[in-house]
XYZ file of C-alpha atoms in Angstrom:
74
model
C 99.525 126.882 120.560
C 100.944 127.696 124.200
C 99.982 131.639 124.784
C 104.110 132.274 124.970
C 105.024 129.362 122.925
C 107.315 130.921 119.889
C 107.218 128.683 116.745
C 110.022 128.494 114.186
C 109.292 127.207 110.893
C 112.024 125.029 109.395
C 112.739 125.597 105.315
C 110.746 123.192 103.383
C 113.880 122.292 101.014
C 117.034 122.678 102.970
C 120.261 121.060 101.412
C 123.085 119.049 103.632
C 125.243 121.073 105.771
C 122.626 123.321 105.798
C 122.659 125.195 109.633
C 120.325 127.519 111.949
C 121.432 128.612 114.841
C 118.657 129.400 118.407
C 119.382 131.019 121.003
C 117.328 131.888 123.973
C 119.295 135.091 124.527
C 116.347 135.802 126.924
C 116.806 132.942 129.209
C 112.791 132.215 128.589
C 112.884 128.896 127.233
C 111.872 126.751 130.174
C 108.248 129.412 130.484
C 107.993 129.543 126.785
C 109.320 127.112 124.489
C 110.664 127.473 121.082
C 108.494 124.989 118.850
C 110.369 123.682 116.469
C 107.960 123.185 112.992
C 109.302 120.408 110.712
C 107.594 122.252 107.370
C 107.786 118.260 105.394
C 111.399 116.945 106.825
C 112.204 115.034 109.838
C 114.027 116.720 113.056
C 116.418 113.460 114.557
C 114.352 110.722 112.156
C 111.399 111.956 113.778
C 108.098 113.321 112.639
C 106.762 114.670 115.713
C 107.563 118.655 116.464
C 110.203 119.503 118.609
C 110.049 122.045 121.687
C 113.383 123.329 122.946
C 112.424 124.267 126.435
C 115.706 124.998 128.369
C 116.479 128.533 129.306
C 119.218 130.222 127.875
C 119.953 126.919 125.363
C 122.026 127.606 122.039
C 121.137 125.038 119.128
C 122.759 124.410 115.718
C 120.193 122.574 113.487
C 122.040 120.715 110.842
C 120.569 119.219 107.639
C 122.309 115.871 106.979
C 119.369 113.960 104.700
C 115.774 112.830 103.657
C 116.442 109.531 106.182
C 117.850 111.889 109.341
C 116.688 115.494 108.262
C 117.914 118.432 110.591
C 120.057 116.772 113.678
C 120.517 118.968 116.724
C 123.405 119.742 118.635
C 123.152 121.852 121.940
């Protein structure tokens, strides 16, 4: 873990259409990325940790299903 990164652990048992909104209101994600920890579910069909690293980003995570997992709309 980087000294100034933030980790957000996603729910372990989401259901279809669950939504999580994340907003970098301080505009620091470019320097201090937000890492999305999967907690066993995929993110965009991947099994990797995803980092939000754009200053001021607003991201909506929508859970689709076991195949796709969490989809991200920015």
